[in-house]
Amino acid sequence: MKTKLLYCDGDSWTAGDIVDPKLFGDNVAEVHHPDNEQYRLPRVWPHKLGKLLGVKVLNKAHAGSSNDGIVRRVLPNILRLLTQYKPDELFVIIGWSSPERKDFFYKDEWKTMYPNEYNQLDEKDEIDKFKKTYFKYFWEEQEYTQRYIEQNLLLHNFLKSKGIKHLFFDAFYETKEMGMFHNKNFEHFIARYHKKQTFRDILDKELFWDGYHPSESAHLKWARILYKDLKDKL
């Protein structure tokens, strides 16, 4: 019997920014606690899609991730899967985060800079001073657009070189002016490798559980949309 595996990666819209209220109350800082996985993972679209397709799912998305972080996870994770797990069939889905999020390596760890931090920086904090300077002088559309294109091409060609089928889509677009909502004017430069409909687009009539993140019903709706595309490919 063939082993089929669906690998998913992205930010909170793929990881699920939700916690078990019995264990953690409303403390979403515990979203990636090991004891929260049993509650969180079945409620987000990768697991729901896996059930529809009848395949095993590995969801390595991380709440708050940038696209920089997605690339850093996907490359070693896929190589590890191919050499250790060795599935007969592997399909990868990437739910890209906002291109404007950016990572910096600082004091032995990666730090993510978010557009919605723009007016919330503490001038007494060392890293916030740096962010404020970056926002003021170096926050340029040319930089994050070019980086986004390169990230798409990098993962597309890496997966293609390994013979791995894959699907990319955009979850939402976050800007310091608009906040965490999809920018209808954002052009999909890598449209050939993307779904034309973004996750954010389906939520116009759906409830956000906290004002920013999709509800479980929205996750199910997105899983069903992806299923229509993938049911004959896996």
PDB file of C-alpha atoms in Angstrom:
ATOM      1  CA  MET A   1       0.000   0.000   0.000  1.00  0.00           C
ATOM      2  CA  LYS A   2       1.403   3.373  -1.036  1.00  0.00           C
ATOM      3  CA  THR A   3       2.216   5.936   1.641  1.00  0.00           C
ATOM      4  CA  LYS A   4       0.774   9.321   0.719  1.00  0.00           C
ATOM      5  CA  LEU A   5       1.810  12.407   2.686  1.00  0.00           C
ATOM      6  CA  LEU A   6       0.575  15.985   2.518  1.00  0.00           C
ATOM      7  CA  TYR A   7       3.080  18.526   3.881  1.00  0.00           C
ATOM      8  CA  CYS A   8       1.707  21.995   4.710  1.00  0.00           C
ATOM      9  CA  ASP A   9       3.508  25.131   5.841  1.00  0.00           C
ATOM     10  CA  GLY A  10       2.605  28.757   6.411  1.00  0.00           C
ATOM     11  CA  ASP A  11       1.724  31.186   9.184  1.00  0.00           C
ATOM     12  CA  SER A  12      -1.146  31.245  11.702  1.00  0.00           C
ATOM     13  CA  TRP A  13      -3.734  30.868   8.925  1.00  0.00           C
ATOM     14  CA  THR A  14      -2.287  27.406   8.292  1.00  0.00           C
ATOM     15  CA  ALA A  15      -1.037  26.602  11.800  1.00  0.00           C
ATOM     16  CA  GLY A  16      -4.241  27.714  13.506  1.00  0.00           C
ATOM     17  CA  ASP A  17      -3.850  30.507  16.071  1.00  0.00           C
ATOM     18  CA  ILE A  18      -6.085  28.754  18.609  1.00  0.00           C
ATOM     19  CA  VAL A  19      -5.559  27.166  22.024  1.00  0.00           C
ATOM     20  CA  ASP A  20      -7.401  24.632  24.133  1.00  0.00           C
ATOM     21  CA  PRO A  21      -9.450  26.756  26.577  1.00  0.00           C
ATOM     22  CA  LYS A  22      -9.393  23.996  29.194  1.00  0.00           C
ATOM     23  CA  LEU A  23      -5.587  23.964  29.273  1.00  0.00           C
ATOM     24  CA  PHE A  24      -4.580  27.507  28.341  1.00  0.00           C
ATOM     25  CA  GLY A  25      -7.666  29.724  28.634  1.00  0.00           C
ATOM     26  CA  ASP A  26      -7.300  32.468  26.021  1.00  0.00           C
ATOM     27  CA  ASN A  27      -3.480  32.596  26.165  1.00  0.00           C
ATOM     28  CA  VAL A  28      -2.629  32.274  22.461  1.00  0.00           C
ATOM     29  CA  ALA A  29       1.076  32.481  23.345  1.00  0.00           C
ATOM     30  CA  GLU A  30       0.733  28.747  24.055  1.00  0.00           C
ATOM     31  CA  VAL A  31      -0.463  27.982  20.524  1.00  0.00           C
ATOM     32  CA  HIS A  32       2.584  25.810  19.785  1.00  0.00           C
ATOM     33  CA  HIS A  33       2.699  24.058  23.147  1.00  0.00           C
ATOM     34  CA  PRO A  34       2.896  20.273  22.522  1.00  0.00           C
ATOM     35  CA  ASP A  35      -0.218  19.735  24.665  1.00  0.00           C
ATOM     36  CA  ASN A  36      -2.178  22.042  22.360  1.00  0.00           C
ATOM     37  CA  GLU A  37      -1.586  20.084  19.144  1.00  0.00           C
ATOM     38  CA  GLN A  38      -4.403  17.603  19.730  1.00  0.00           C
ATOM     39  CA  TYR A  39      -6.860  20.510  20.052  1.00  0.00           C
ATOM     40  CA  ARG A  40      -5.416  22.854  17.410  1.00  0.00           C
ATOM     41  CA  LEU A  41      -4.465  20.709  14.422  1.00  0.00           C
ATOM     42  CA  PRO A  42      -7.862  19.049  13.717  1.00  0.00           C
ATOM     43  CA  ARG A  43      -9.490  22.489  13.566  1.00  0.00           C
ATOM     44  CA  VAL A  44      -7.441  23.940  10.707  1.00  0.00           C
ATOM     45  CA  TRP A  45      -7.586  23.334   6.972  1.00  0.00           C
ATOM     46  CA  PRO A  46      -4.576  20.969   6.495  1.00  0.00           C
ATOM     47  CA  HIS A  47      -6.079  18.283   8.747  1.00  0.00           C
ATOM     48  CA  LYS A  48      -9.548  18.800   7.276  1.00  0.00           C
ATOM     49  CA  LEU A  49      -8.132  18.550   3.755  1.00  0.00           C
ATOM     50  CA  GLY A  50      -6.227  15.408   4.704  1.00  0.00           C
ATOM     51  CA  LYS A  51      -9.451  13.777   5.897  1.00  0.00           C
ATOM     52  CA  LEU A  52     -11.191  14.653   2.629  1.00  0.00           C
ATOM     53  CA  LEU A  53      -8.299  13.241   0.594  1.00  0.00           C
ATOM     54  CA  GLY A  54      -7.676  10.254   2.862  1.00  0.00           C
ATOM     55  CA  VAL A  55      -3.960  11.031   3.307  1.00  0.00           C
ATOM     56  CA  LYS A  56      -1.591  11.579   6.215  1.00  0.00           C
ATOM     57  CA  VAL A  57      -0.872  15.251   6.988  1.00  0.00           C
ATOM     58  CA  LEU A  58       2.197  16.959   8.401  1.00  0.00           C
ATOM     59  CA  ASN A  59       1.430  20.581   9.313  1.00  0.00           C
ATOM     60  CA  LYS A  60       4.646  22.465  10.082  1.00  0.00           C
ATOM     61  CA  ALA A  61       3.179  25.976   9.847  1.00  0.00           C
ATOM     62  CA  HIS A  62       4.029  28.391  12.645  1.00  0.00           C
ATOM     63  CA  ALA A  63       1.782  31.165  13.944  1.00  0.00           C
ATOM     64  CA  GLY A  64       3.353  34.559  13.277  1.00  0.00           C
ATOM     65  CA  SER A  65       5.684  33.219  10.609  1.00  0.00           C
ATOM     66  CA  SER A  66       7.114  35.320   7.833  1.00  0.00           C
ATOM     67  CA  ASN A  67       7.809  33.950   4.377  1.00  0.00           C
ATOM     68  CA  ASP A  68      11.487  33.976   5.372  1.00  0.00           C
ATOM     69  CA  GLY A  69      10.598  31.512   8.123  1.00  0.00           C
ATOM     70  CA  ILE A  70       8.513  29.359   5.790  1.00  0.00           C
ATOM     71  CA  VAL A  71      11.471  28.921   3.425  1.00  0.00           C
ATOM     72  CA  ARG A  72      13.833  28.126   6.319  1.00  0.00           C
ATOM     73  CA  ARG A  73      11.491  25.346   7.497  1.00  0.00           C
ATOM     74  CA  VAL A  74      10.475  23.845   4.177  1.00  0.00           C
ATOM     75  CA  LEU A  75      13.943  23.167   2.744  1.00  0.00           C
ATOM     76  CA  PRO A  76      15.327  21.015   5.608  1.00  0.00           C
ATOM     77  CA  ASN A  77      11.935  19.472   6.428  1.00  0.00           C
ATOM     78  CA  ILE A  78      11.418  18.196   2.884  1.00  0.00           C
ATOM     79  CA  LEU A  79      14.959  16.825   2.649  1.00  0.00           C
ATOM     80  CA  ARG A  80      14.427  15.069   5.986  1.00  0.00           C
ATOM     81  CA  LEU A  81      11.121  13.588   4.838  1.00  0.00           C
ATOM     82  CA  LEU A  82      12.662  12.270   1.628  1.00  0.00           C
ATOM     83  CA  THR A  83      15.606  10.624   3.380  1.00  0.00           C
ATOM     84  CA  GLN A  84      13.971   9.394   6.602  1.00  0.00           C
ATOM     85  CA  TYR A  85      10.219   9.006   6.089  1.00  0.00           C
ATOM     86  CA  LYS A  86      10.433   8.212   2.363  1.00  0.00           C
ATOM     87  CA  PRO A  87       6.740   8.513   1.414  1.00  0.00           C
ATOM     88  CA  ASP A  88       5.691   6.971  -1.893  1.00  0.00           C
ATOM     89  CA  GLU A  89       3.861  10.170  -2.751  1.00  0.00           C
ATOM     90  CA  LEU A  90       4.494  13.612  -1.277  1.00  0.00           C
ATOM     91  CA  PHE A  91       2.442  16.739  -2.004  1.00  0.00           C
ATOM     92  CA  VAL A  92       3.359  20.159  -0.603  1.00  0.00           C
ATOM     93  CA  ILE A  93       1.059  23.134   0.014  1.00  0.00           C
ATOM     94  CA  ILE A  94       2.472  26.511   1.013  1.00  0.00           C
ATOM     95  CA  GLY A  95       0.174  29.220   2.389  1.00  0.00           C
ATOM     96  CA  TRP A  96       2.372  32.281   1.975  1.00  0.00           C
ATOM     97  CA  SER A  97       2.234  35.025   4.577  1.00  0.00           C
ATOM     98  CA  SER A  98       2.380  38.734   3.818  1.00  0.00           C
ATOM     99  CA  PRO A  99       5.463  39.604   1.723  1.00  0.00           C
ATOM    100  CA  GLU A 100       6.116  42.608   3.960  1.00  0.00           C
ATOM    101  CA  ARG A 101       7.009  40.524   7.012  1.00  0.00           C
ATOM    102  CA  LYS A 102      10.779  40.268   7.353  1.00  0.00           C
ATOM    103  CA  ASP A 103      13.186  38.289   9.556  1.00  0.00           C
ATOM    104  CA  PHE A 104      16.474  39.346  11.125  1.00  0.00           C
ATOM    105  CA  PHE A 105      18.930  37.173  13.043  1.00  0.00           C
ATOM    106  CA  TYR A 106      19.512  38.786  16.438  1.00  0.00           C
ATOM    107  CA  LYS A 107      21.226  37.361  19.526  1.00  0.00           C
ATOM    108  CA  ASP A 108      21.131  33.713  18.450  1.00  0.00           C
ATOM    109  CA  GLU A 109      17.552  33.685  17.161  1.00  0.00           C
ATOM    110  CA  TRP A 110      15.407  34.876  14.302  1.00  0.00           C
ATOM    111  CA  LYS A 111      13.180  37.882  14.944  1.00  0.00           C
ATOM    112  CA  THR A 112      10.211  38.742  12.723  1.00  0.00           C
ATOM    113  CA  MET A 113       9.259  42.313  11.885  1.00  0.00           C
ATOM    114  CA  TYR A 114       5.543  42.863  11.261  1.00  0.00           C
ATOM    115  CA  PRO A 115       3.961  45.785   9.381  1.00  0.00           C
ATOM    116  CA  ASN A 116       1.339  46.245  12.102  1.00  0.00           C
ATOM    117  CA  GLU A 117       4.162  46.959  14.581  1.00  0.00           C
ATOM    118  CA  TYR A 118       4.777  50.229  12.773  1.00  0.00           C
ATOM    119  CA  ASN A 119       3.073  52.410  15.385  1.00  0.00           C
ATOM    120  CA  GLN A 120       3.695  50.127  18.379  1.00  0.00           C
ATOM    121  CA  LEU A 121       7.461  50.244  18.805  1.00  0.00           C
ATOM    122  CA  ASP A 122       9.125  50.972  22.141  1.00  0.00           C
ATOM    123  CA  GLU A 123      12.014  53.387  21.660  1.00  0.00           C
ATOM    124  CA  LYS A 124      13.652  52.079  24.846  1.00  0.00           C
ATOM    125  CA  ASP A 125      13.886  48.550  23.449  1.00  0.00           C
ATOM    126  CA  GLU A 126      17.087  47.811  21.498  1.00  0.00           C
ATOM    127  CA  ILE A 127      15.478  45.712  18.774  1.00  0.00           C
ATOM    128  CA  ASP A 128      12.576  48.149  18.437  1.00  0.00           C
ATOM    129  CA  LYS A 129      15.035  50.990  17.822  1.00  0.00           C
ATOM    130  CA  PHE A 130      16.462  48.990  14.950  1.00  0.00           C
ATOM    131  CA  LYS A 131      12.992  48.216  13.589  1.00  0.00           C
ATOM    132  CA  LYS A 132      12.007  51.866  13.728  1.00  0.00           C
ATOM    133  CA  THR A 133      15.091  52.820  11.724  1.00  0.00           C
ATOM    134  CA  TYR A 134      14.404  50.072   9.211  1.00  0.00           C
ATOM    135  CA  PHE A 135      10.768  51.101   8.830  1.00  0.00           C
ATOM    136  CA  LYS A 136      11.776  54.712   8.288  1.00  0.00           C
ATOM    137  CA  TYR A 137      14.631  54.285   5.822  1.00  0.00           C
ATOM    138  CA  PHE A 138      14.636  50.801   4.317  1.00  0.00           C
ATOM    139  CA  TRP A 139      11.000  49.593   4.192  1.00  0.00           C
ATOM    140  CA  GLU A 140      10.596  49.498   0.414  1.00  0.00           C
ATOM    141  CA  GLU A 141       8.121  47.761  -1.873  1.00  0.00           C
ATOM    142  CA  GLN A 142      10.974  46.925  -4.260  1.00  0.00           C
ATOM    143  CA  GLU A 143      12.747  44.917  -1.554  1.00  0.00           C
ATOM    144  CA  TYR A 144       9.894  42.806  -0.233  1.00  0.00           C
ATOM    145  CA  THR A 145       8.379  42.255  -3.686  1.00  0.00           C
ATOM    146  CA  GLN A 146      11.711  41.036  -5.052  1.00  0.00           C
ATOM    147  CA  ARG A 147      12.200  38.822  -1.983  1.00  0.00           C
ATOM    148  CA  TYR A 148       8.700  37.377  -2.404  1.00  0.00           C
ATOM    149  CA  ILE A 149       9.364  36.524  -6.056  1.00  0.00           C
ATOM    150  CA  GLU A 150      12.655  34.855  -5.151  1.00  0.00           C
ATOM    151  CA  GLN A 151      11.020  32.832  -2.360  1.00  0.00           C
ATOM    152  CA  ASN A 152       8.325  31.549  -4.710  1.00  0.00           C
ATOM    153  CA  LEU A 153      10.830  30.616  -7.404  1.00  0.00           C
ATOM    154  CA  LEU A 154      13.226  29.056  -4.897  1.00  0.00           C
ATOM    155  CA  LEU A 155      10.651  26.693  -3.386  1.00  0.00           C
ATOM    156  CA  HIS A 156       8.968  25.987  -6.725  1.00  0.00           C
ATOM    157  CA  ASN A 157      12.220  24.963  -8.393  1.00  0.00           C
ATOM    158  CA  PHE A 158      13.485  23.100  -5.324  1.00  0.00           C
ATOM    159  CA  LEU A 159      10.302  21.005  -5.142  1.00  0.00           C
ATOM    160  CA  LYS A 160      10.235  20.541  -8.909  1.00  0.00           C
ATOM    161  CA  SER A 161      13.836  19.267  -8.827  1.00  0.00           C
ATOM    162  CA  LYS A 162      12.741  16.606  -6.323  1.00  0.00           C
ATOM    163  CA  GLY A 163       9.731  15.635  -8.431  1.00  0.00           C
ATOM    164  CA  ILE A 164       7.318  16.861  -5.730  1.00  0.00           C
ATOM    165  CA  LYS A 165       3.912  18.200  -6.750  1.00  0.00           C
ATOM    166  CA  HIS A 166       2.971  21.403  -4.959  1.00  0.00           C
ATOM    167  CA  LEU A 167       0.471  24.230  -4.651  1.00  0.00           C
ATOM    168  CA  PHE A 168       1.122  27.772  -3.428  1.00  0.00           C
ATOM    169  CA  PHE A 169      -1.478  30.308  -2.325  1.00  0.00           C
ATOM    170  CA  ASP A 170      -1.583  33.632  -0.468  1.00  0.00           C
ATOM    171  CA  ALA A 171      -3.328  33.688   2.903  1.00  0.00           C
ATOM    172  CA  PHE A 172      -3.590  37.467   3.304  1.00  0.00           C
ATOM    173  CA  TYR A 173      -1.677  40.668   2.714  1.00  0.00           C
ATOM    174  CA  GLU A 174      -0.544  42.765   5.658  1.00  0.00           C
ATOM    175  CA  THR A 175       0.607  46.360   5.351  1.00  0.00           C
ATOM    176  CA  LYS A 176       1.349  49.003   7.946  1.00  0.00           C
ATOM    177  CA  GLU A 177      -1.414  51.139   6.418  1.00  0.00           C
ATOM    178  CA  MET A 178      -4.134  48.467   6.089  1.00  0.00           C
ATOM    179  CA  GLY A 179      -3.303  46.054   8.882  1.00  0.00           C
ATOM    180  CA  MET A 180      -3.875  42.321   8.531  1.00  0.00           C
ATOM    181  CA  PHE A 181      -6.239  42.273   5.590  1.00  0.00           C
ATOM    182  CA  HIS A 182      -5.874  41.215   1.985  1.00  0.00           C
ATOM    183  CA  ASN A 183      -4.760  43.987  -0.341  1.00  0.00           C
ATOM    184  CA  LYS A 184      -6.995  43.741  -3.414  1.00  0.00           C
ATOM    185  CA  ASN A 185      -4.477  45.771  -5.404  1.00  0.00           C
ATOM    186  CA  PHE A 186      -1.580  43.399  -4.761  1.00  0.00           C
ATOM    187  CA  GLU A 187      -0.446  41.790  -8.000  1.00  0.00           C
ATOM    188  CA  HIS A 188       0.377  38.063  -7.938  1.00  0.00           C
ATOM    189  CA  PHE A 189       3.715  38.112  -9.721  1.00  0.00           C
ATOM    190  CA  ILE A 190       3.967  34.317  -9.555  1.00  0.00           C
ATOM    191  CA  ALA A 191       0.351  33.754 -10.604  1.00  0.00           C
ATOM    192  CA  ARG A 192       1.314  30.702 -12.628  1.00  0.00           C
ATOM    193  CA  TYR A 193       2.068  28.812  -9.403  1.00  0.00           C
ATOM    194  CA  HIS A 194      -0.710  30.281  -7.274  1.00  0.00           C
ATOM    195  CA  LYS A 195      -4.394  29.760  -6.829  1.00  0.00           C
ATOM    196  CA  LYS A 196      -6.205  32.806  -8.178  1.00  0.00           C
ATOM    197  CA  GLN A 197      -8.420  32.933  -5.082  1.00  0.00           C
ATOM    198  CA  THR A 198      -6.728  33.712  -1.781  1.00  0.00           C
ATOM    199  CA  PHE A 199      -7.735  32.430   1.638  1.00  0.00           C
ATOM    200  CA  ARG A 200      -8.676  35.981   2.658  1.00  0.00           C
ATOM    201  CA  ASP A 201     -11.065  36.287  -0.302  1.00  0.00           C
ATOM    202  CA  ILE A 202     -13.376  33.536   0.964  1.00  0.00           C
ATOM    203  CA  LEU A 203     -13.809  35.180   4.363  1.00  0.00           C
ATOM    204  CA  ASP A 204     -15.866  38.199   3.322  1.00  0.00           C
ATOM    205  CA  LYS A 205     -18.981  36.560   4.767  1.00  0.00           C
ATOM    206  CA  GLU A 206     -17.225  34.393   7.343  1.00  0.00           C
ATOM    207  CA  LEU A 207     -16.573  35.253  10.969  1.00  0.00           C
ATOM    208  CA  PHE A 208     -13.088  35.809  12.292  1.00  0.00           C
ATOM    209  CA  TRP A 209     -12.865  34.218  15.704  1.00  0.00           C
ATOM    210  CA  ASP A 210     -10.739  37.089  17.038  1.00  0.00           C
ATOM    211  CA  GLY A 211     -11.134  39.747  14.372  1.00  0.00           C
ATOM    212  CA  TYR A 212      -7.988  38.643  12.521  1.00  0.00           C
ATOM    213  CA  HIS A 213      -7.970  34.867  12.122  1.00  0.00           C
ATOM    214  CA  PRO A 214     -10.345  32.522  10.261  1.00  0.00           C
ATOM    215  CA  SER A 215     -12.925  30.502  12.160  1.00  0.00           C
ATOM    216  CA  GLU A 216     -13.084  26.723  11.992  1.00  0.00           C
ATOM    217  CA  SER A 217     -15.923  26.978   9.470  1.00  0.00           C
ATOM    218  CA  ALA A 218     -13.702  29.131   7.252  1.00  0.00           C
ATOM    219  CA  HIS A 219     -10.916  26.539   7.527  1.00  0.00           C
ATOM    220  CA  LEU A 220     -13.381  23.860   6.425  1.00  0.00           C
ATOM    221  CA  LYS A 221     -14.525  25.991   3.500  1.00  0.00           C
ATOM    222  CA  TRP A 222     -10.941  26.519   2.357  1.00  0.00           C
ATOM    223  CA  ALA A 223     -10.200  22.787   2.722  1.00  0.00           C
ATOM    224  CA  ARG A 224     -13.158  22.008   0.448  1.00  0.00           C
ATOM    225  CA  ILE A 225     -11.940  24.510  -2.150  1.00  0.00           C
ATOM    226  CA  LEU A 226      -8.477  22.924  -2.139  1.00  0.00           C
ATOM    227  CA  TYR A 227     -10.008  19.457  -2.268  1.00  0.00           C
ATOM    228  CA  LYS A 228     -11.716  20.259  -5.570  1.00  0.00           C
ATOM    229  CA  ASP A 229      -8.311  21.114  -7.034  1.00  0.00           C
ATOM    230  CA  LEU A 230      -6.443  18.157  -5.552  1.00  0.00           C
ATOM    231  CA  LYS A 231      -8.844  15.221  -5.477  1.00  0.00           C
ATOM    232  CA  ASP A 232      -7.602  13.923  -8.843  1.00  0.00           C
ATOM    233  CA  LYS A 233      -3.933  14.734  -8.168  1.00  0.00           C
ATOM    234  CA  LEU A 234      -3.287  12.775  -4.960  1.00  0.00           C
TER     235      LEU A 234
END
